[in-house]
Each structure stands twice: as C-alpha cells, then as structure tokens.
C-alpha cells in the first residue's frame, strides 16, 4: 500500500509548558534540551522522517526563537528538499488582525490554506513534547485498512495517572465508543497519546464547524473527537506498547532522562535502525580524568570529568571537578560542578556553576537549579 505521498504530518510545537517551570522560561517546551544532546521535538521529527512521511509542517507559537534556530531548514531530518520537506507555520495577521492559536484544533484550522495547498488525503497530528519511537506510517495504513475517519494512538498508563489523560473506551474490534477527557473516575487506563490520523476531508469539515462555536475550546480532546463520536463517525484506537513519556513536568522530565540509562528501556538510543536525529554542534571529545569514578552515565561531547558520577545524563561541555559528587542528575550544557560540591536528584540548567561548598538535593525530592535559584519538586 503506497500512500506515503498522500500523507501530511502536522506537528504542534507551540506549547508554553508552564509545568516545566524555569526549563521553559526562555524557550518553547519542544525545544527544551533532552538526553544529553537532543531537544524534545527531535523524537517526533525523527519518527516522521524514519516513517517515510515526505512533508511535515511545524506549528509554533510560544517563544519560538531557539526552536526555529534548531529546526533550521530541516537538514538533520532530511526535510530540506522541495517541493516536499519541512514548513514552519506561525500565527499571523489577517484582515481581522493578528491573534494567537487558541487551541489544538484552532491551530490546525488557522492553517487550512496551507494544508489545502498540499492537498493530502490523510493528516497525522503530532505533539512536540513526548519522548518515544513510533512508525506513523504503520498507524496510517491501519487507519486506511479500517476505513476510519479518525484513529487515536493509545497506551496503557498506571491507573493513578489515568485522570491526567484523555481516556478512550473501545469495543472488541478496536472502535472507540467514548472519549473521556481527563475523567475524575476513568473507566479504564487506555490513554490517548495525543497522536491522531484523520482523513483530511472529514476533519476539515469538523474544524470549520468547530470554529463557528463560540463556546468551544477548539481542542481535539474536548471538542473535535467527542463531536465526531456523537455523530457516529468511525473512530478507532491504535495500540502502542513501546516506551512513551509525556515530559510535561519537572519530575517526569528528570525521570525520562534517567530512563535512558536503563538497558531494558525500549527507547534504545543506540538503535541504528531507527535513529534520533538532531541539529548538534560539532564539539571535541569528552575527557575522563584518571581519578574520576563513573557508573552509569550518558556523556556528551566536550565534557571533562574528574570527580564521581553515578547514574547521570551530562550534556555537552559539562565540567565536574575532582572531589565533586553528582548522583541521579541531569546536567545541561556548560554546567560546572566545583570540587567539594554534591548534587543529587537534580536538574541543573545550562551555564550554571555549582560552587564547592554547595549541597544540592537529596534522595527524596527532585531539585531544579536555574538562574533564579533552586526549586524543589
């Protein structure tokens, strides 16, 4: 089934990510550094490239400078080829004036002209703030095979987390009977991943109708999907059982970075068959001193390690001096930990120096260290 040229991916990357606190003070959530050398958006972008989707549009909004610089012309993901490739779509002024995107569905609606110019049969709607590997074309093919109007990718989550997600209730054939957005008492733990495939001509009608509803939140989970279900549209669930993490909070961001150190973690960054690509600086190799002690770590280029490191993710240019101890922590680029300092269960943002007399964090909490000070989660 050769339908690749009929598919357009739309990547929602305009979120502020306020729950990430200082991590998003200067940049959009999808541009937050992750895993030693990547940014969060690299995962959805690389998934699209590895899936063979020829055209992707990235919808930006909140503080997009770093994100736009990172994306460039899409070369690391092989999206720098016309007429397909990568397009960045931002809010713009019209005859009625300028306005921000007001919801996930509204962001797509405001770009109808662009989507119509591409004229896809199917659209894949993606979020730029999740960590996972997924073949989107496999999902599209199942959507087509079932004659679906819409398909939602779902994953089982812990019951205690289910109220934070959109929960889908499905029949034995996988058809969705109910979509419950963040229910207080969920009927099951099958959660929407925020990844959708739609038949474009169907979705287009619903976007236009929704925009006319003044009381609508213009949101897929709250408005578009429930309306489609009420009107009997064919919506199906696509089950995903790999690694997936919504890194929307400081703690989940910290957990997901440290998950990379688990050999049983199915994300497998070293898997050459499904690489995660990024726009990264060409830096010199890292240096390990003869007195250094390292156990379980991801170490990026240009790091210098002379102290003790246990279960850490180190971005480029980190320096840990002899006599310093760092445990269960994520150190962003150009962090310096001076001799005598101890850092545990922490995220230290880029360009921060931890002085020699500082003790940051403990085994019970997660600390976020930024230019504004130390925040304990």
Short mmCIF file of N, CA and C in Angstrom, two decimals, residues 170-294:
data_model
loop_
_atom_site.label_atom_id
_atom_site.label_comp_id
_atom_site.label_asym_id
_atom_site.label_seq_id
_atom_site.Cartn_x
_atom_site.Cartn_y
_atom_site.Cartn_z
N UNK A 170 -13.25 1.39 24.21
CA UNK A 170 -13.33 0.77 22.89
C UNK A 170 -14.07 -0.55 22.95
N UNK A 171 -14.62 -0.98 21.78
CA UNK A 171 -15.26 -2.28 21.71
C UNK A 171 -14.23 -3.33 21.32
N UNK A 172 -14.69 -4.57 21.15
CA UNK A 172 -13.76 -5.67 20.87
C UNK A 172 -13.02 -5.50 19.55
N UNK A 173 -13.60 -4.77 18.61
CA UNK A 173 -12.96 -4.56 17.32
C UNK A 173 -12.04 -3.36 17.28
N UNK A 174 -11.87 -2.69 18.42
CA UNK A 174 -11.00 -1.52 18.48
C UNK A 174 -11.67 -0.21 18.14
N UNK A 175 -12.99 -0.25 17.86
CA UNK A 175 -13.69 1.01 17.56
C UNK A 175 -13.95 1.76 18.85
N UNK A 176 -13.73 3.05 18.81
CA UNK A 176 -13.90 3.89 20.00
C UNK A 176 -15.37 4.18 20.22
N UNK A 177 -15.84 3.89 21.42
CA UNK A 177 -17.23 4.15 21.78
C UNK A 177 -17.39 5.44 22.58
N UNK A 178 -16.31 5.83 23.27
CA UNK A 178 -16.38 7.02 24.13
C UNK A 178 -14.99 7.60 24.30
N UNK A 179 -14.91 8.92 24.29
CA UNK A 179 -13.66 9.62 24.57
C UNK A 179 -13.92 10.52 25.76
N UNK A 180 -13.22 10.26 26.87
CA UNK A 180 -13.44 10.99 28.11
C UNK A 180 -12.18 11.78 28.44
N UNK A 181 -12.24 13.10 28.33
CA UNK A 181 -11.06 13.94 28.53
C UNK A 181 -10.81 14.17 30.02
N UNK A 182 -9.72 13.65 30.53
CA UNK A 182 -9.27 13.81 31.91
C UNK A 182 -10.39 13.53 32.92
N UNK A 183 -10.93 12.31 32.92
CA UNK A 183 -12.04 11.98 33.81
C UNK A 183 -11.60 11.82 35.26
N UNK A 184 -12.45 12.23 36.20
CA UNK A 184 -12.15 12.04 37.62
C UNK A 184 -12.20 10.56 37.99
N UNK A 185 -13.14 9.83 37.38
CA UNK A 185 -13.29 8.40 37.63
C UNK A 185 -13.20 7.66 36.29
N UNK A 186 -11.99 7.40 35.81
CA UNK A 186 -11.85 6.75 34.50
C UNK A 186 -12.39 5.32 34.50
N UNK A 187 -12.96 4.91 33.36
CA UNK A 187 -13.50 3.56 33.22
C UNK A 187 -12.41 2.55 32.87
N UNK A 188 -11.30 3.02 32.32
CA UNK A 188 -10.16 2.16 32.06
C UNK A 188 -8.89 3.00 32.05
N UNK A 189 -7.77 2.38 31.77
CA UNK A 189 -6.49 3.11 31.78
C UNK A 189 -5.87 3.18 30.40
N UNK A 190 -6.70 3.15 29.35
CA UNK A 190 -6.22 3.26 27.98
C UNK A 190 -6.23 4.74 27.59
N UNK A 191 -5.04 5.34 27.55
CA UNK A 191 -4.93 6.79 27.41
C UNK A 191 -4.54 7.20 26.00
N UNK A 192 -5.09 8.33 25.57
CA UNK A 192 -4.69 8.91 24.30
C UNK A 192 -3.28 9.46 24.41
N UNK A 193 -2.47 9.22 23.39
CA UNK A 193 -1.10 9.72 23.35
C UNK A 193 -1.01 11.09 22.67
N UNK A 194 -2.14 11.63 22.23
CA UNK A 194 -2.11 12.90 21.51
C UNK A 194 -1.58 12.77 20.11
N UNK A 195 -1.65 11.55 19.55
CA UNK A 195 -1.22 11.28 18.17
C UNK A 195 -2.45 10.82 17.41
N UNK A 196 -2.80 11.54 16.34
CA UNK A 196 -4.02 11.24 15.60
C UNK A 196 -3.73 11.10 14.10
N UNK A 197 -4.52 10.23 13.45
CA UNK A 197 -4.58 10.20 12.00
C UNK A 197 -6.02 10.49 11.61
N UNK A 198 -6.21 11.42 10.67
CA UNK A 198 -7.54 11.76 10.19
C UNK A 198 -7.58 11.69 8.67
N UNK A 199 -8.72 11.30 8.15
CA UNK A 199 -9.00 11.52 6.74
C UNK A 199 -9.28 13.00 6.58
N UNK A 200 -8.50 13.69 5.77
CA UNK A 200 -8.49 15.14 5.79
C UNK A 200 -9.84 15.75 5.44
N UNK A 201 -10.51 15.25 4.44
CA UNK A 201 -11.78 15.88 4.04
C UNK A 201 -12.81 15.81 5.16
N UNK A 202 -12.72 14.77 6.00
CA UNK A 202 -13.63 14.66 7.14
C UNK A 202 -13.23 15.65 8.23
N UNK A 203 -11.96 15.64 8.61
CA UNK A 203 -11.50 16.55 9.66
C UNK A 203 -11.73 18.00 9.28
N UNK A 204 -11.53 18.33 8.04
CA UNK A 204 -11.69 19.70 7.59
C UNK A 204 -13.08 20.23 7.90
N UNK A 205 -14.10 19.41 7.66
CA UNK A 205 -15.48 19.80 7.95
C UNK A 205 -15.67 20.10 9.43
N UNK A 206 -15.09 19.26 10.27
CA UNK A 206 -15.27 19.43 11.72
C UNK A 206 -14.50 20.63 12.25
N UNK A 207 -13.35 20.93 11.68
CA UNK A 207 -12.60 22.11 12.10
C UNK A 207 -13.37 23.38 11.78
N UNK A 208 -13.95 23.44 10.60
CA UNK A 208 -14.71 24.62 10.20
C UNK A 208 -15.95 24.79 11.08
N UNK A 209 -16.65 23.68 11.34
CA UNK A 209 -17.84 23.75 12.18
C UNK A 209 -17.48 24.14 13.61
N UNK A 210 -16.40 23.61 14.13
CA UNK A 210 -15.99 23.91 15.50
C UNK A 210 -15.61 25.37 15.66
N UNK A 211 -14.99 25.94 14.64
CA UNK A 211 -14.55 27.34 14.73
C UNK A 211 -15.74 28.28 14.87
N UNK A 212 -16.89 27.85 14.41
CA UNK A 212 -18.09 28.68 14.49
C UNK A 212 -18.76 28.62 15.86
N UNK A 213 -18.32 27.68 16.69
CA UNK A 213 -18.90 27.51 18.02
C UNK A 213 -18.18 28.41 19.01
N UNK A 214 -18.81 29.50 19.40
CA UNK A 214 -18.16 30.46 20.28
C UNK A 214 -17.78 29.91 21.63
N UNK A 215 -18.53 28.91 22.13
CA UNK A 215 -18.25 28.37 23.45
C UNK A 215 -17.22 27.25 23.43
N UNK A 216 -16.73 26.89 22.25
CA UNK A 216 -15.79 25.78 22.12
C UNK A 216 -14.40 26.18 22.62
N UNK A 217 -13.67 25.19 23.14
CA UNK A 217 -12.25 25.39 23.48
C UNK A 217 -11.37 25.17 22.27
N UNK A 218 -11.97 24.73 21.15
CA UNK A 218 -11.24 24.47 19.90
C UNK A 218 -10.09 23.49 20.14
N UNK A 219 -10.43 22.41 20.82
CA UNK A 219 -9.45 21.42 21.24
C UNK A 219 -9.87 20.04 20.72
N UNK A 220 -8.89 19.23 20.30
CA UNK A 220 -9.23 17.91 19.78
C UNK A 220 -9.89 17.05 20.85
N UNK A 221 -9.28 16.97 22.04
CA UNK A 221 -9.80 16.10 23.07
C UNK A 221 -11.12 16.55 23.65
N UNK A 222 -11.30 17.85 23.81
CA UNK A 222 -12.51 18.38 24.44
C UNK A 222 -13.65 18.55 23.45
N UNK A 223 -13.35 18.81 22.18
CA UNK A 223 -14.41 19.21 21.25
C UNK A 223 -14.49 18.35 19.99
N UNK A 224 -13.41 18.27 19.23
CA UNK A 224 -13.47 17.61 17.92
C UNK A 224 -13.81 16.13 18.05
N UNK A 225 -13.07 15.39 18.87
CA UNK A 225 -13.29 13.95 18.98
C UNK A 225 -14.65 13.61 19.58
N UNK A 226 -15.08 14.25 20.69
CA UNK A 226 -16.42 13.96 21.20
C UNK A 226 -17.53 14.25 20.19
N UNK A 227 -17.38 15.32 19.42
CA UNK A 227 -18.39 15.64 18.41
C UNK A 227 -18.44 14.58 17.32
N UNK A 228 -17.30 14.15 16.86
CA UNK A 228 -17.26 13.11 15.84
C UNK A 228 -17.91 11.82 16.33
N UNK A 229 -17.68 11.49 17.61
CA UNK A 229 -18.29 10.28 18.17
C UNK A 229 -19.80 10.42 18.26
N UNK A 230 -20.27 11.57 18.72
CA UNK A 230 -21.72 11.78 18.82
C UNK A 230 -22.39 11.65 17.47
N UNK A 231 -21.70 12.03 16.42
CA UNK A 231 -22.29 12.00 15.08
C UNK A 231 -22.00 10.69 14.35
N UNK A 232 -21.46 9.71 15.07
CA UNK A 232 -21.33 8.37 14.52
C UNK A 232 -20.17 8.17 13.57
N UNK A 233 -19.17 9.03 13.63
CA UNK A 233 -18.01 8.84 12.77
C UNK A 233 -17.20 7.62 13.22
N UNK A 234 -16.48 7.04 12.27
CA UNK A 234 -15.71 5.83 12.55
C UNK A 234 -14.35 6.20 13.14
N UNK A 235 -14.25 6.08 14.46
CA UNK A 235 -13.01 6.37 15.17
C UNK A 235 -12.48 5.08 15.77
N UNK A 236 -11.18 4.83 15.57
CA UNK A 236 -10.56 3.61 16.05
C UNK A 236 -9.34 3.93 16.91
N UNK A 237 -9.00 2.97 17.80
CA UNK A 237 -7.81 3.08 18.62
C UNK A 237 -6.67 2.30 17.98
N UNK A 238 -5.48 2.85 18.06
CA UNK A 238 -4.27 2.18 17.59
C UNK A 238 -3.39 1.95 18.81
N UNK A 239 -3.22 0.70 19.20
CA UNK A 239 -2.50 0.37 20.43
C UNK A 239 -0.98 0.47 20.23
N UNK A 240 -0.33 1.11 21.21
CA UNK A 240 1.12 1.26 21.21
C UNK A 240 1.64 0.69 22.52
N UNK A 241 2.69 -0.15 22.46
CA UNK A 241 3.19 -0.77 23.68
C UNK A 241 4.67 -0.53 23.92
N UNK A 242 5.26 0.46 23.25
CA UNK A 242 6.67 0.78 23.46
C UNK A 242 6.84 1.82 24.56
N UNK A 243 8.05 2.37 24.64
CA UNK A 243 8.34 3.41 25.62
C UNK A 243 7.70 4.72 25.15
N UNK A 244 6.98 5.40 26.05
CA UNK A 244 6.38 6.69 25.76
C UNK A 244 6.31 7.48 27.06
N UNK A 245 6.74 8.72 27.00
CA UNK A 245 6.75 9.55 28.20
C UNK A 245 6.31 10.96 27.86
N UNK A 246 5.31 11.43 28.56
CA UNK A 246 4.90 12.83 28.48
C UNK A 246 5.77 13.60 29.47
N UNK A 247 6.70 14.39 28.94
CA UNK A 247 7.66 15.10 29.80
C UNK A 247 7.14 16.50 30.12
N UNK A 248 5.93 16.57 30.62
CA UNK A 248 5.30 17.85 30.86
C UNK A 248 5.54 18.44 32.24
N UNK A 249 6.21 17.71 33.13
CA UNK A 249 6.51 18.22 34.46
C UNK A 249 8.01 18.08 34.74
N UNK A 250 8.48 18.79 35.75
CA UNK A 250 9.90 18.71 36.10
C UNK A 250 10.27 17.28 36.48
N UNK A 251 9.44 16.63 37.28
CA UNK A 251 9.75 15.27 37.71
C UNK A 251 9.73 14.29 36.54
N UNK A 252 8.74 14.38 35.64
CA UNK A 252 8.68 13.44 34.52
C UNK A 252 9.85 13.67 33.55
N UNK A 253 10.27 14.93 33.40
CA UNK A 253 11.45 15.23 32.58
C UNK A 253 12.70 14.59 33.18
N UNK A 254 12.87 14.73 34.48
CA UNK A 254 14.01 14.11 35.18
C UNK A 254 13.96 12.59 35.06
N UNK A 255 12.78 12.00 35.31
CA UNK A 255 12.62 10.54 35.22
C UNK A 255 12.96 10.03 33.82
N UNK A 256 12.47 10.72 32.80
CA UNK A 256 12.67 10.25 31.43
C UNK A 256 14.14 10.32 31.03
N UNK A 257 14.84 11.35 31.45
CA UNK A 257 16.27 11.42 31.16
C UNK A 257 17.01 10.24 31.80
N UNK A 258 16.70 9.94 33.06
CA UNK A 258 17.38 8.85 33.74
C UNK A 258 16.93 7.49 33.22
N UNK A 259 15.73 7.42 32.64
CA UNK A 259 15.29 6.17 32.00
C UNK A 259 16.25 5.73 30.89
N UNK A 260 16.93 6.69 30.29
CA UNK A 260 17.85 6.37 29.20
C UNK A 260 19.03 5.51 29.66
N UNK A 261 19.27 5.48 30.96
CA UNK A 261 20.37 4.70 31.49
C UNK A 261 19.98 3.24 31.76
N UNK A 262 18.70 2.93 31.62
CA UNK A 262 18.20 1.58 31.86
C UNK A 262 18.35 0.75 30.59
N UNK A 263 19.13 -0.30 30.63
CA UNK A 263 19.37 -1.13 29.45
C UNK A 263 18.07 -1.77 28.93
N UNK A 264 17.11 -1.97 29.82
CA UNK A 264 15.84 -2.58 29.42
C UNK A 264 14.86 -1.57 28.84
N UNK A 265 15.25 -0.31 28.85
CA UNK A 265 14.42 0.74 28.29
C UNK A 265 14.27 0.52 26.79
N UNK A 266 13.03 0.38 26.31
CA UNK A 266 12.78 0.06 24.90
C UNK A 266 13.05 1.22 23.96
N UNK A 267 13.38 2.42 24.50
CA UNK A 267 13.65 3.55 23.61
C UNK A 267 14.93 3.33 22.80
N UNK A 268 15.95 2.75 23.40
CA UNK A 268 17.18 2.32 22.72
C UNK A 268 17.75 3.40 21.79
N UNK A 269 18.40 4.39 22.37
CA UNK A 269 19.01 5.45 21.56
C UNK A 269 20.11 4.93 20.65
N UNK A 270 20.72 3.80 21.00
CA UNK A 270 21.81 3.26 20.19
C UNK A 270 21.32 2.40 19.03
N UNK A 271 20.03 2.30 18.85
CA UNK A 271 19.46 1.50 17.76
C UNK A 271 19.69 2.22 16.43
N UNK A 272 20.56 1.65 15.61
CA UNK A 272 20.88 2.28 14.34
C UNK A 272 19.80 2.18 13.29
N UNK A 273 18.82 1.31 13.51
CA UNK A 273 17.74 1.15 12.53
C UNK A 273 16.66 2.22 12.67
N UNK A 274 16.64 2.92 13.79
CA UNK A 274 15.63 3.98 14.00
C UNK A 274 16.30 5.10 14.79
N UNK A 275 17.16 5.82 14.12
CA UNK A 275 17.95 6.84 14.80
C UNK A 275 17.13 8.07 15.14
N UNK A 276 17.56 8.73 16.22
CA UNK A 276 17.00 10.03 16.56
C UNK A 276 18.01 11.07 16.09
N UNK A 277 17.56 11.94 15.19
CA UNK A 277 18.43 12.94 14.59
C UNK A 277 18.28 14.28 15.31
N UNK A 278 19.32 15.09 15.25
CA UNK A 278 19.27 16.39 15.90
C UNK A 278 20.21 17.36 15.19
N UNK A 279 20.04 18.63 15.46
CA UNK A 279 20.91 19.67 14.93
C UNK A 279 21.89 20.01 16.04
N UNK A 280 23.07 19.41 15.98
CA UNK A 280 24.00 19.48 17.10
C UNK A 280 25.33 20.11 16.69
N UNK A 281 25.96 20.79 17.65
CA UNK A 281 27.25 21.42 17.39
C UNK A 281 28.34 20.37 17.23
N UNK A 282 29.35 20.70 16.45
CA UNK A 282 30.49 19.82 16.25
C UNK A 282 31.53 20.17 17.33
N UNK A 283 31.57 19.35 18.40
CA UNK A 283 32.40 19.66 19.55
C UNK A 283 33.49 18.61 19.72
N UNK A 284 34.53 18.94 20.48
CA UNK A 284 35.61 17.97 20.71
C UNK A 284 35.14 16.82 21.61
N UNK A 285 35.92 15.73 21.68
CA UNK A 285 35.53 14.59 22.53
C UNK A 285 35.60 14.94 24.00
N UNK A 286 34.90 14.14 24.83
CA UNK A 286 34.96 14.38 26.27
C UNK A 286 36.27 13.82 26.86
N UNK A 287 36.55 14.23 28.07
CA UNK A 287 37.79 13.80 28.73
C UNK A 287 37.45 13.24 30.11
N UNK A 288 37.99 12.06 30.42
CA UNK A 288 37.80 11.44 31.72
C UNK A 288 39.14 11.45 32.45
N UNK A 289 39.20 12.09 33.62
CA UNK A 289 40.43 12.15 34.38
C UNK A 289 40.75 10.83 35.06
N UNK A 290 42.02 10.63 35.43
CA UNK A 290 42.45 9.35 36.00
C UNK A 290 41.87 9.11 37.38
N UNK A 291 41.44 10.14 38.09
CA UNK A 291 40.84 9.98 39.41
C UNK A 291 39.31 9.89 39.35
N UNK A 292 38.74 10.03 38.17
CA UNK A 292 37.27 10.03 38.03
C UNK A 292 36.70 8.64 38.32
N UNK A 293 35.49 8.63 38.85
CA UNK A 293 34.75 7.40 39.07
C UNK A 293 33.36 7.56 38.44
N UNK A 294 33.07 6.72 37.45
CA UNK A 294 31.82 6.87 36.70
C UNK A 294 31.07 5.55 36.70
#
